[in-house]
Tab-separated table of C-alpha atoms in Angstrom:
chain	number	residue	atom	x	y	z
A	1	MET	CA	-63.803	-0.980	-4.566
A	2	GLN	CA	-66.909	1.178	-4.996
A	3	ILE	CA	-66.308	4.561	-3.333
A	4	LYS	CA	-69.263	5.643	-1.169
A	5	LYS	CA	-70.900	8.995	-1.938
A	6	GLN	CA	-71.042	10.568	1.519
A	7	LEU	CA	-70.325	14.308	1.191
A	8	SER	CA	-73.110	16.908	1.194
A	9	LEU	CA	-73.064	20.510	-0.082
A	10	PHE	CA	-72.292	21.788	3.420
A	11	ASP	CA	-69.505	19.211	3.931
A	12	LEU	CA	-67.753	20.096	0.675
A	13	SER	CA	-68.220	23.870	1.170
A	14	MET	CA	-66.489	23.591	4.567
A	15	ILE	CA	-63.689	21.565	2.954
A	16	VAL	CA	-63.216	24.367	0.381
A	17	VAL	CA	-62.933	26.971	3.151
A	18	SER	CA	-60.416	24.880	5.108
A	19	LEU	CA	-58.338	24.084	2.020
A	20	VAL	CA	-57.851	27.828	1.458
A	21	ILE	CA	-57.852	29.512	4.877
A	22	GLY	CA	-54.766	28.200	6.624
A	23	MET	CA	-52.200	30.364	8.380
A	24	GLY	CA	-51.553	32.467	5.287
A	25	ILE	CA	-54.051	35.230	6.035
A	26	PHE	CA	-52.382	35.748	9.439
A	27	LYS	CA	-48.958	36.239	7.800
A	28	THR	CA	-49.082	37.165	4.094
A	29	PRO	CA	-50.709	40.634	4.513
A	30	VAL	CA	-47.367	41.781	5.963
A	31	ASN	CA	-45.546	40.586	2.802
A	32	VAL	CA	-48.173	42.111	0.516
A	33	ALA	CA	-48.033	45.483	2.324
A	34	ALA	CA	-44.215	45.543	2.080
A	35	LYS	CA	-44.284	44.817	-1.665
A	36	ALA	CA	-47.228	47.138	-2.389
A	37	GLN	CA	-45.736	50.104	-0.461
A	38	ILE	CA	-49.040	52.003	-0.697
A	39	PRO	CA	-52.512	50.953	0.539
A	40	GLU	CA	-54.151	51.464	-2.857
A	41	LEU	CA	-51.908	48.803	-4.427
A	42	PHE	CA	-52.324	46.592	-1.355
A	43	PHE	CA	-56.117	46.459	-1.638
A	44	LEU	CA	-55.944	46.256	-5.445
A	45	ALA	CA	-53.797	43.111	-5.135
A	46	TRP	CA	-56.357	41.460	-2.831
A	47	ILE	CA	-59.254	42.484	-5.091
A	48	ILE	CA	-57.465	41.107	-8.168
A	49	GLY	CA	-56.598	37.968	-6.190
A	50	GLY	CA	-60.293	37.542	-5.364
A	51	ILE	CA	-61.314	38.040	-9.004
A	52	ILE	CA	-58.697	35.494	-10.133
A	53	ALA	CA	-59.960	33.063	-7.499
A	54	VAL	CA	-63.558	33.497	-8.736
A	55	CYS	CA	-62.427	32.800	-12.321
A	56	GLY	CA	-60.548	29.744	-11.066
A	57	ALA	CA	-63.443	28.579	-8.869
A	58	LEU	CA	-65.893	28.701	-11.770
A	59	THR	CA	-63.380	26.950	-14.032
A	60	TYR	CA	-62.749	24.149	-11.528
A	61	ALA	CA	-66.473	23.925	-10.848
A	62	GLU	CA	-67.020	23.004	-14.507
A	63	ILE	CA	-64.034	20.626	-14.500
A	64	GLY	CA	-65.383	18.916	-11.385
A	65	SER	CA	-68.856	18.766	-12.912
A	66	ARG	CA	-67.619	17.238	-16.180
A	67	TYR	CA	-65.215	14.841	-14.486
A	68	PRO	CA	-66.442	13.932	-10.959
A	69	VAL	CA	-63.984	11.271	-9.761
A	70	THR	CA	-61.944	10.556	-6.645
A	71	GLY	CA	-58.433	11.992	-7.083
A	72	GLY	CA	-59.682	14.304	-9.817
A	73	TYR	CA	-56.760	16.734	-9.580
A	74	TYR	CA	-54.438	13.887	-10.607
A	75	LYS	CA	-56.713	12.364	-13.212
A	76	ILE	CA	-57.432	15.524	-15.208
A	77	PHE	CA	-53.708	15.759	-16.036
A	78	SER	CA	-53.605	12.066	-16.859
A	79	VAL	CA	-56.675	12.138	-19.121
A	80	CYS	CA	-56.051	15.496	-20.806
A	81	TYR	CA	-52.243	15.457	-21.105
A	82	HIS	CA	-50.111	12.455	-20.127
A	83	PRO	CA	-49.813	10.316	-16.973
A	84	SER	CA	-46.163	11.391	-16.538
A	85	ILE	CA	-47.222	15.066	-16.284
A	86	ALA	CA	-49.947	14.091	-13.807
A	87	PHE	CA	-47.471	12.091	-11.738
A	88	ALA	CA	-44.805	14.822	-11.646
A	89	ILE	CA	-47.117	17.699	-10.731
A	90	ASN	CA	-49.073	15.727	-8.142
A	91	CYS	CA	-45.914	14.335	-6.495
A	92	ILE	CA	-44.655	17.877	-6.012
A	93	ILE	CA	-48.043	19.001	-4.696
A	94	VAL	CA	-48.252	16.043	-2.281
A	95	VAL	CA	-44.697	16.604	-0.964
A	96	SER	CA	-45.163	20.370	-0.629
A	97	ASN	CA	-48.548	19.901	1.048
A	98	ALA	CA	-46.994	17.443	3.504
A	99	ALA	CA	-44.269	19.993	4.218
A	100	SER	CA	-46.957	22.672	4.647
A	101	VAL	CA	-48.769	20.440	7.133
A	102	ALA	CA	-45.514	19.998	9.067
A	103	GLY	CA	-44.671	23.703	9.052
A	104	ILE	CA	-48.159	24.861	9.997
A	105	ALA	CA	-48.437	22.204	12.716
A	106	LEU	CA	-45.214	23.661	14.150
A	107	ILE	CA	-46.676	27.172	14.085
A	108	GLY	CA	-49.735	25.907	15.947
A	109	ALA	CA	-47.515	24.068	18.429
A	110	GLU	CA	-45.545	27.267	19.018
A	111	TYR	CA	-48.725	29.151	19.961
A	112	LEU	CA	-50.067	26.297	22.113
A	113	SER	CA	-46.759	25.696	23.906
A	114	LYS	CA	-46.870	29.254	25.294
A	115	ILE	CA	-50.180	28.392	26.957
A	116	ILE	CA	-49.609	24.854	28.266
A	117	LEU	CA	-45.835	24.673	28.894
A	118	ASP	CA	-43.502	26.349	31.373
A	119	PRO	CA	-41.102	28.875	29.770
A	120	GLN	CA	-38.115	26.523	30.148
A	121	MET	CA	-39.999	23.801	28.245
A	122	GLN	CA	-40.906	26.039	25.295
A	123	THR	CA	-38.166	24.587	23.112
A	124	GLY	CA	-38.072	23.321	19.538
A	125	GLU	CA	-38.091	19.698	20.714
A	126	TYR	CA	-41.339	20.100	22.657
A	127	ARG	CA	-42.950	21.991	19.788
A	128	ILE	CA	-42.053	19.173	17.406
A	129	LEU	CA	-43.566	16.720	19.911
A	130	ILE	CA	-46.836	18.713	20.111
A	131	ALA	CA	-46.967	19.019	16.309
A	132	THR	CA	-46.328	15.285	15.871
A	133	ILE	CA	-49.073	14.368	18.355
A	134	SER	CA	-51.471	16.738	16.575
A	135	ILE	CA	-50.836	15.058	13.208
A	136	ILE	CA	-51.164	11.566	14.716
A	137	ILE	CA	-54.489	12.472	16.372
A	138	PHE	CA	-55.978	13.495	13.038
A	139	TYR	CA	-54.449	10.491	11.334
A	140	ALA	CA	-56.496	8.453	13.828
A	141	VAL	CA	-59.618	10.558	13.114
A	142	ASN	CA	-59.241	9.876	9.387
A	143	LEU	CA	-58.926	6.145	10.091
A	144	LEU	CA	-62.538	6.317	11.303
A	145	GLY	CA	-63.655	7.095	7.763
A	146	LEU	CA	-64.622	10.010	5.557
A	147	LYS	CA	-67.864	10.721	7.409
A	148	ALA	CA	-66.128	11.129	10.780
A	149	SER	CA	-63.259	13.226	9.386
A	150	SER	CA	-65.591	15.454	7.338
A	151	LYS	CA	-67.830	16.117	10.372
A	152	THR	CA	-64.719	16.943	12.426
A	153	GLN	CA	-63.674	19.252	9.582
A	154	ASN	CA	-67.024	21.025	9.682
A	155	VAL	CA	-66.586	21.854	13.382
A	156	LEU	CA	-62.976	23.035	12.954
A	157	THR	CA	-63.883	25.143	9.921
A	158	ILE	CA	-66.739	26.860	11.777
A	159	ILE	CA	-64.281	27.639	14.613
A	160	LYS	CA	-61.867	29.067	12.035
A	161	ILE	CA	-64.563	31.262	10.479
A	162	LEU	CA	-65.662	32.509	13.926
A	163	MET	CA	-62.026	33.335	14.768
A	164	VAL	CA	-61.613	35.442	11.616
A	165	LEU	CA	-64.956	37.181	12.263
A	166	THR	CA	-63.879	37.909	15.833
A	167	LEU	CA	-60.590	39.447	14.671
A	168	ILE	CA	-62.446	41.581	12.132
A	169	GLY	CA	-64.361	42.993	15.107
A	170	ALA	CA	-61.169	44.801	16.160
A	171	VAL	CA	-62.158	47.681	13.846
A	172	PHE	CA	-64.875	48.578	16.360
A	173	PHE	CA	-62.382	48.872	19.222
A	174	GLY	CA	-60.385	51.793	17.855
A	175	GLU	CA	-57.908	52.342	15.053
A	176	GLN	CA	-54.319	53.421	14.493
A	177	THR	CA	-53.932	57.118	15.307
A	178	THR	CA	-50.520	57.804	13.739
A	179	SER	CA	-50.712	59.448	10.340
A	180	ILE	CA	-47.673	58.444	8.286
A	181	THR	CA	-48.315	58.908	4.579
A	182	PRO	CA	-47.076	55.842	2.622
A	183	ILE	CA	-44.924	56.656	-0.426
A	184	PHE	CA	-44.229	54.355	-3.383
A	185	LYS	CA	-40.481	54.239	-4.094
A	186	SER	CA	-39.200	53.009	-7.445
A	187	VAL	CA	-36.052	50.890	-7.762
A	188	THR	CA	-34.203	53.757	-9.480
A	189	GLY	CA	-35.265	56.284	-6.852
A	190	GLY	CA	-37.033	58.447	-9.403
A	191	SER	CA	-40.729	58.983	-9.980
A	192	PRO	CA	-42.498	55.614	-10.346
A	193	VAL	CA	-43.849	54.624	-13.766
A	194	TRP	CA	-46.493	52.065	-14.731
A	195	SER	CA	-43.890	49.271	-15.050
A	196	ASP	CA	-42.842	49.873	-11.422
A	197	TYR	CA	-46.429	49.502	-10.252
A	198	GLY	CA	-46.868	46.434	-12.474
A	199	LYS	CA	-43.805	44.719	-11.057
A	200	ALA	CA	-44.870	45.510	-7.485
A	201	LEU	CA	-48.344	44.150	-8.225
A	202	GLY	CA	-46.835	40.927	-9.581
A	203	LEU	CA	-44.800	40.476	-6.390
A	204	CYS	CA	-47.912	41.158	-4.295
A	205	LEU	CA	-49.867	38.536	-6.203
A	206	ILE	CA	-47.334	35.829	-5.268
A	207	ALA	CA	-48.354	36.050	-1.599
A	208	VAL	CA	-52.011	36.764	-2.438
A	209	SER	CA	-52.190	33.718	-4.726
A	210	PHE	CA	-50.670	31.600	-1.958
A	211	SER	CA	-53.388	32.827	0.427
A	212	PHE	CA	-56.165	32.043	-2.062
A	213	GLY	CA	-54.767	28.705	-3.257
A	214	GLY	CA	-56.108	25.294	-2.299
A	215	TYR	CA	-59.698	25.189	-3.545
A	216	GLN	CA	-58.470	23.402	-6.687
A	217	GLN	CA	-58.073	20.226	-4.618
A	218	THR	CA	-61.836	20.110	-4.058
A	219	ILE	CA	-62.185	18.109	-7.269
A	220	ASN	CA	-60.275	15.272	-5.544
A	221	PHE	CA	-63.561	14.492	-3.754
A	222	GLY	CA	-65.718	14.337	-6.897
A	223	GLY	CA	-66.288	10.578	-6.639
A	224	GLU	CA	-67.463	10.829	-3.026
A	225	VAL	CA	-70.048	13.616	-3.368
A	226	LYS	CA	-73.792	13.126	-3.521
A	227	GLU	CA	-75.085	14.535	-6.845
A	228	ALA	CA	-71.540	15.595	-7.762
A	229	LYS	CA	-72.471	17.421	-10.972
A	230	LYS	CA	-74.534	19.892	-8.902
A	231	ILE	CA	-72.800	19.829	-5.523
A	232	VAL	CA	-69.146	20.253	-6.648
A	233	PRO	CA	-69.652	23.582	-8.479
A	234	ARG	CA	-72.020	24.961	-5.839
A	235	SER	CA	-69.678	24.090	-2.972
A	236	ILE	CA	-66.667	25.705	-4.664
A	237	ILE	CA	-68.619	28.892	-5.358
A	238	ILE	CA	-70.147	29.070	-1.846
A	239	GLY	CA	-66.830	28.310	-0.156
A	240	LEU	CA	-64.960	30.924	-2.167
A	241	ALA	CA	-67.624	33.571	-1.553
A	242	ILE	CA	-67.104	33.065	2.200
A	243	ILE	CA	-63.313	33.215	1.802
A	244	ILE	CA	-63.231	36.421	-0.283
A	245	THR	CA	-65.599	38.195	2.119
A	246	LEU	CA	-63.494	37.214	5.150
A	247	TYR	CA	-60.184	38.113	3.460
A	248	MET	CA	-61.256	41.587	2.376
A	249	ALA	CA	-62.750	42.334	5.800
A	250	ILE	CA	-59.754	41.164	7.840
A	251	ASN	CA	-57.304	43.041	5.610
A	252	TYR	CA	-59.349	46.188	6.142
A	253	ALA	CA	-59.100	45.509	9.898
A	254	TYR	CA	-55.308	45.065	9.702
A	255	VAL	CA	-54.853	48.419	7.962
A	256	LYS	CA	-57.307	50.282	10.215
A	257	VAL	CA	-56.078	48.885	13.538
A	258	ILE	CA	-52.340	48.410	12.926
A	259	GLY	CA	-51.756	51.177	10.378
A	260	PHE	CA	-50.436	50.546	6.871
A	261	GLU	CA	-46.823	51.617	7.473
A	262	GLN	CA	-46.647	49.538	10.660
A	263	LEU	CA	-48.224	46.557	8.858
A	264	LYS	CA	-45.217	46.328	6.522
A	265	THR	CA	-42.977	45.111	9.360
A	266	ALA	CA	-45.480	43.914	11.976
A	267	GLU	CA	-45.261	40.513	13.671
A	268	SER	CA	-48.140	38.433	15.056
A	269	ILE	CA	-50.671	40.662	13.335
A	270	ALA	CA	-53.583	38.462	14.423
A	271	ALA	CA	-52.430	38.751	18.051
A	272	ILE	CA	-52.436	42.560	17.725
A	273	LEU	CA	-56.098	42.483	16.677
A	274	ALA	CA	-56.964	40.063	19.472
A	275	GLY	CA	-55.210	42.268	22.020
A	276	LYS	CA	-57.240	45.256	20.825
A	277	ILE	CA	-60.456	43.375	21.579
A	278	PHE	CA	-59.648	41.296	24.653
A	279	GLY	CA	-56.684	43.096	26.181
A	280	PRO	CA	-53.948	41.020	27.907
A	281	ILE	CA	-55.921	37.769	27.657
A	282	GLY	CA	-56.239	38.261	23.904
A	283	PHE	CA	-53.012	36.439	23.097
A	284	SER	CA	-53.960	33.364	25.148
A	285	LEU	CA	-57.403	33.176	23.577
A	286	LEU	CA	-56.013	33.692	20.092
A	287	SER	CA	-53.314	31.059	20.653
A	288	ILE	CA	-55.936	28.410	21.345
A	289	LEU	CA	-58.063	29.488	18.369
A	290	ILE	CA	-55.059	29.518	16.016
A	291	TYR	CA	-54.116	26.034	17.216
A	292	LEU	CA	-57.651	24.819	16.414
A	293	SER	CA	-57.377	26.552	13.027
A	294	VAL	CA	-54.127	24.666	12.441
A	295	LEU	CA	-55.841	21.380	13.278
A	296	GLY	CA	-58.418	22.124	10.580
A	297	TYR	CA	-55.643	22.622	8.018
A	298	VAL	CA	-53.912	19.397	9.109
A	299	ASN	CA	-57.157	17.412	8.911
A	300	VAL	CA	-58.253	18.700	5.504
A	301	ASN	CA	-54.870	17.852	3.997
A	302	LEU	CA	-55.069	14.357	5.477
A	303	LEU	CA	-58.467	14.194	3.763
A	304	SER	CA	-57.445	15.523	0.347
A	305	ASN	CA	-53.889	14.423	-0.494
A	306	PRO	CA	-54.284	10.652	-0.003
A	307	ARG	CA	-57.014	10.767	-2.670
A	308	ALA	CA	-54.517	12.023	-5.251
A	309	MET	CA	-52.124	9.222	-4.216
A	310	TYR	CA	-55.002	6.725	-4.472
A	311	ALA	CA	-55.694	7.928	-8.027
A	312	MET	CA	-52.011	7.522	-8.953
A	313	GLY	CA	-52.136	3.980	-7.565
A	314	GLU	CA	-55.223	3.231	-9.672
A	315	GLU	CA	-53.309	4.151	-12.811
A	316	ARG	CA	-50.178	2.304	-11.628
A	317	ALA	CA	-48.117	5.510	-11.532
A	318	LEU	CA	-47.581	4.493	-7.903
A	319	PRO	CA	-47.579	0.853	-6.741
A	320	LYS	CA	-51.059	-0.678	-6.660
A	321	ILE	CA	-50.864	-0.980	-2.862
A	322	PHE	CA	-51.731	2.755	-2.711
A	323	THR	CA	-55.301	1.786	-3.716
A	324	LYS	CA	-55.713	-0.446	-0.642
A	325	THR	CA	-58.708	0.540	1.518
A	326	THR	CA	-60.091	-0.732	4.813
A	327	LYS	CA	-63.196	-2.943	4.635
A	328	LYS	CA	-65.180	-1.248	7.396
A	329	HIS	CA	-64.794	2.469	6.582
A	330	GLY	CA	-63.257	2.464	3.091
A	331	VAL	CA	-60.231	4.434	4.328
A	332	MET	CA	-57.344	4.738	1.848
A	333	ILE	CA	-55.075	3.275	4.467
A	334	VAL	CA	-51.749	3.095	2.596
A	335	SER	CA	-52.048	6.523	0.926
A	336	LEU	CA	-53.139	8.117	4.221
A	337	THR	CA	-50.335	6.461	6.184
A	338	VAL	CA	-47.621	7.386	3.675
A	339	PHE	CA	-48.769	11.017	3.527
A	340	THR	CA	-48.802	11.189	7.344
A	341	ILE	CA	-45.282	9.719	7.517
A	342	ILE	CA	-44.010	12.307	5.002
A	343	ALA	CA	-45.565	15.117	7.075
A	344	ILE	CA	-44.047	13.849	10.334
A	345	PHE	CA	-40.693	13.245	8.636
A	346	THR	CA	-40.575	16.861	7.477
A	347	LEU	CA	-41.076	18.050	11.059
A	348	PHE	CA	-37.528	16.889	11.735
A	349	TYR	CA	-36.042	18.057	8.399
A	350	ALA	CA	-38.014	21.264	7.804
A	351	GLN	CA	-35.117	23.319	6.436
A	352	THR	CA	-34.563	20.976	3.531
A	353	PHE	CA	-38.235	20.915	2.671
A	354	ASP	CA	-38.552	24.694	2.976
A	355	LYS	CA	-36.454	24.888	-0.196
A	356	ILE	CA	-38.707	22.380	-1.952
A	357	LEU	CA	-41.706	24.499	-0.937
A	358	ASN	CA	-40.142	27.614	-2.475
A	359	TYR	CA	-39.510	25.776	-5.730
A	360	SER	CA	-43.003	24.246	-5.734
A	361	ILE	CA	-44.726	27.656	-5.567
A	362	PHE	CA	-43.499	28.279	-9.107
A	363	LEU	CA	-44.636	24.829	-10.205
A	364	ASP	CA	-47.997	25.318	-8.514
A	365	CYS	CA	-48.555	28.251	-10.880
A	366	ILE	CA	-47.765	26.043	-13.882
A	367	GLY	CA	-49.917	23.274	-12.407
A	368	PHE	CA	-52.892	25.577	-11.891
A	369	ALA	CA	-52.577	27.066	-15.386
A	370	THR	CA	-52.324	23.669	-17.106
A	371	SER	CA	-55.073	22.072	-14.998
A	372	ALA	CA	-57.383	24.996	-15.773
A	373	ALA	CA	-56.524	24.681	-19.467
A	374	SER	CA	-57.818	21.090	-19.338
A	375	ILE	CA	-61.344	22.563	-19.375
A	376	PHE	CA	-61.042	23.081	-23.139
A	377	ILE	CA	-59.990	19.449	-23.654
A	378	LEU	CA	-62.722	18.149	-21.329
A	379	ARG	CA	-65.352	20.159	-23.209
A	380	LYS	CA	-64.464	18.194	-26.350
A	381	LYS	CA	-64.249	14.842	-24.555
A	382	THR	CA	-67.597	15.348	-22.775
A	383	ALA	CA	-69.474	17.124	-25.565
A	384	HIS	CA	-72.026	14.294	-25.494
A	385	LEU	CA	-73.172	15.212	-21.941
A	386	ALA	CA	-76.511	16.980	-21.627
A	387	LYS	CA	-76.126	20.627	-20.595
A	388	LYS	CA	-78.684	20.206	-17.829
A	389	ASP	CA	-76.410	17.626	-16.162
A	390	ILE	CA	-73.274	19.776	-16.005
A	391	TYR	CA	-72.186	23.203	-14.829
A	392	THR	CA	-70.813	25.528	-17.517
A	393	VAL	CA	-68.611	28.578	-16.844
A	394	PRO	CA	-70.340	31.799	-17.972
A	395	LEU	CA	-68.804	34.078	-20.634
A	396	GLY	CA	-67.395	31.165	-22.641
A	397	PRO	CA	-63.593	30.919	-22.620
A	398	ILE	CA	-62.972	34.375	-21.110
A	399	LEU	CA	-62.891	33.474	-17.397
A	400	PRO	CA	-60.693	30.356	-17.754
A	401	LEU	CA	-58.285	32.324	-19.967
A	402	LEU	CA	-58.114	35.151	-17.404
A	403	PHE	CA	-57.288	32.629	-14.678
A	404	ILE	CA	-54.578	30.974	-16.798
A	405	ALA	CA	-53.049	34.337	-17.777
A	406	ALA	CA	-53.016	35.483	-14.148
A	407	TYR	CA	-51.090	32.427	-12.932
A	408	LEU	CA	-48.623	32.667	-15.807
A	409	PHE	CA	-48.069	36.298	-14.755
A	410	VAL	CA	-47.421	35.171	-11.157
A	411	ALA	CA	-45.007	32.499	-12.428
A	412	PHE	CA	-43.161	35.144	-14.450
A	413	SER	CA	-43.030	37.394	-11.362
A	414	ILE	CA	-41.488	34.554	-9.333
A	415	TYR	CA	-38.925	33.899	-12.076
A	416	SER	CA	-38.045	37.608	-12.259
A	417	ASP	CA	-37.669	37.848	-8.480
A	418	ASP	CA	-35.923	34.490	-7.861
A	419	PRO	CA	-34.863	32.687	-11.075
A	420	ASN	CA	-33.015	29.981	-9.132
A	421	ALA	CA	-36.196	28.913	-7.347
A	422	ALA	CA	-38.054	28.669	-10.655
A	423	LEU	CA	-35.261	26.750	-12.430
A	424	ASN	CA	-34.716	24.351	-9.533
A	425	GLY	CA	-38.454	23.765	-9.428
A	426	LEU	CA	-38.355	22.771	-13.088
A	427	TYR	CA	-35.456	20.390	-12.386
A	428	ILE	CA	-37.516	18.715	-9.637
A	429	PHE	CA	-40.439	18.479	-12.073
A	430	ILE	CA	-38.263	16.794	-14.722
A	431	GLY	CA	-36.870	14.470	-12.044
A	432	PHE	CA	-40.370	13.241	-11.135
A	433	ILE	CA	-41.144	12.635	-14.826
A	434	ILE	CA	-38.034	10.435	-15.037
A	435	ILE	CA	-39.135	8.588	-11.865
A	436	TYR	CA	-42.540	7.976	-13.488
A	437	PHE	CA	-40.995	6.267	-16.511
A	438	ILE	CA	-38.691	4.206	-14.272
A	439	ILE	CA	-41.719	2.967	-12.258
A	440	LYS	CA	-43.611	2.327	-15.505
A	441	TYR	CA	-40.685	0.335	-16.892
A	442	PHE	CA	-40.494	-1.958	-13.847
A	443	ASN	CA	-44.302	-2.350	-13.779
A	444	ASN	CA	-44.304	-3.429	-17.442
A	445	LYS	CA	-41.378	-5.768	-16.825
A	446	LYS	CA	-43.191	-7.332	-13.865
A	447	GLU	CA	-46.396	-7.784	-15.879
A	448	SER	CA	-44.476	-9.362	-18.777
A	449	ALA	CA	-42.831	-11.814	-16.391
A	450	GLN	CA	-46.233	-12.878	-15.069
A	451	LEU	CA	-47.576	-13.696	-18.556
């Protein structure tokens, strides 16, 4: 089937923003503040995270420009390394993204249930019901085709941006008056040395990287973008510029309004900002806006992840049925349905999948580093392309290498902090590689029988 090129620069830029800005920015600043201990390290971590994201955005912009295909995040591993590596990494990403959709839908349901349900009905069962309905609604929206789901995404993303801008406005409604001076405490209790600051920075970057992650999946849409060689890099850069600006501003608002020491242990930090602006009705208003923000995250994952599964089906890493599309709208019906089922399934077994998510954070770092490294292989494979037809990262290999080194540093920080999570993540990775070869074996056997 010929994939239609339907996405504009604005469409893809909004997808970039929604892939990155989920619920993380309303939660992770607490983790970063606790690990940083002092505001200087806190802001440094977010600045470094932004710089890393820019390096990554420019790197993926060139990758997307050189290799504009549907399911690109799967295919770059397949083309540059081996299909088994592509299968293993993308399976983990798909499963963890489905679990993220389930978990974030539950968070949204928790906020919404406090507005629409009586106190006695605000139970886990009703929240799961609201979350399930939310996922099913956007499954139905995606069945209407890419154009309908991308336009819906544009609206939800604009709402999300307006919500963050509104919360940033809390800085104009007063600031924290208590003056507690934050102190950096080393593990030994003595005066901190550079290694103490370095370790703390590494731990901060785990949460910061999580908050900035997601834009890499933009290259999954390469085959569906008008003038992909120009639009893909521009959309990634525009989207990330919006994200970095919003992140730095809202973190400044958190510190100014809540106070840095209080931020380390604060809960519902977004609600605190909303209350500062709107008073008692702030929580209700914010609850509705956060729920709409959640819907944007659910929708964009229902947009992106089935395209990776479609690409795996094209290469027979998954059964060929995953390439099935509807005649009218070209919807990847099987991939979309399976991803939706996984997300809904995890709503009822979240604790088990929470562990998989922890392990996959480590593997995400390896995945990002290896996918970014594919730029050097793609440059050789596409050396025949005219320079005017592709985007090229400035400063030669420096920016891609900085991005790769940064994610390897984050992976090392995760291993140092929780070696079991890292090792179990590797075991899951090896398990998916074995599954790939089992599927390949049966596919070859089936094809031989048909000859």
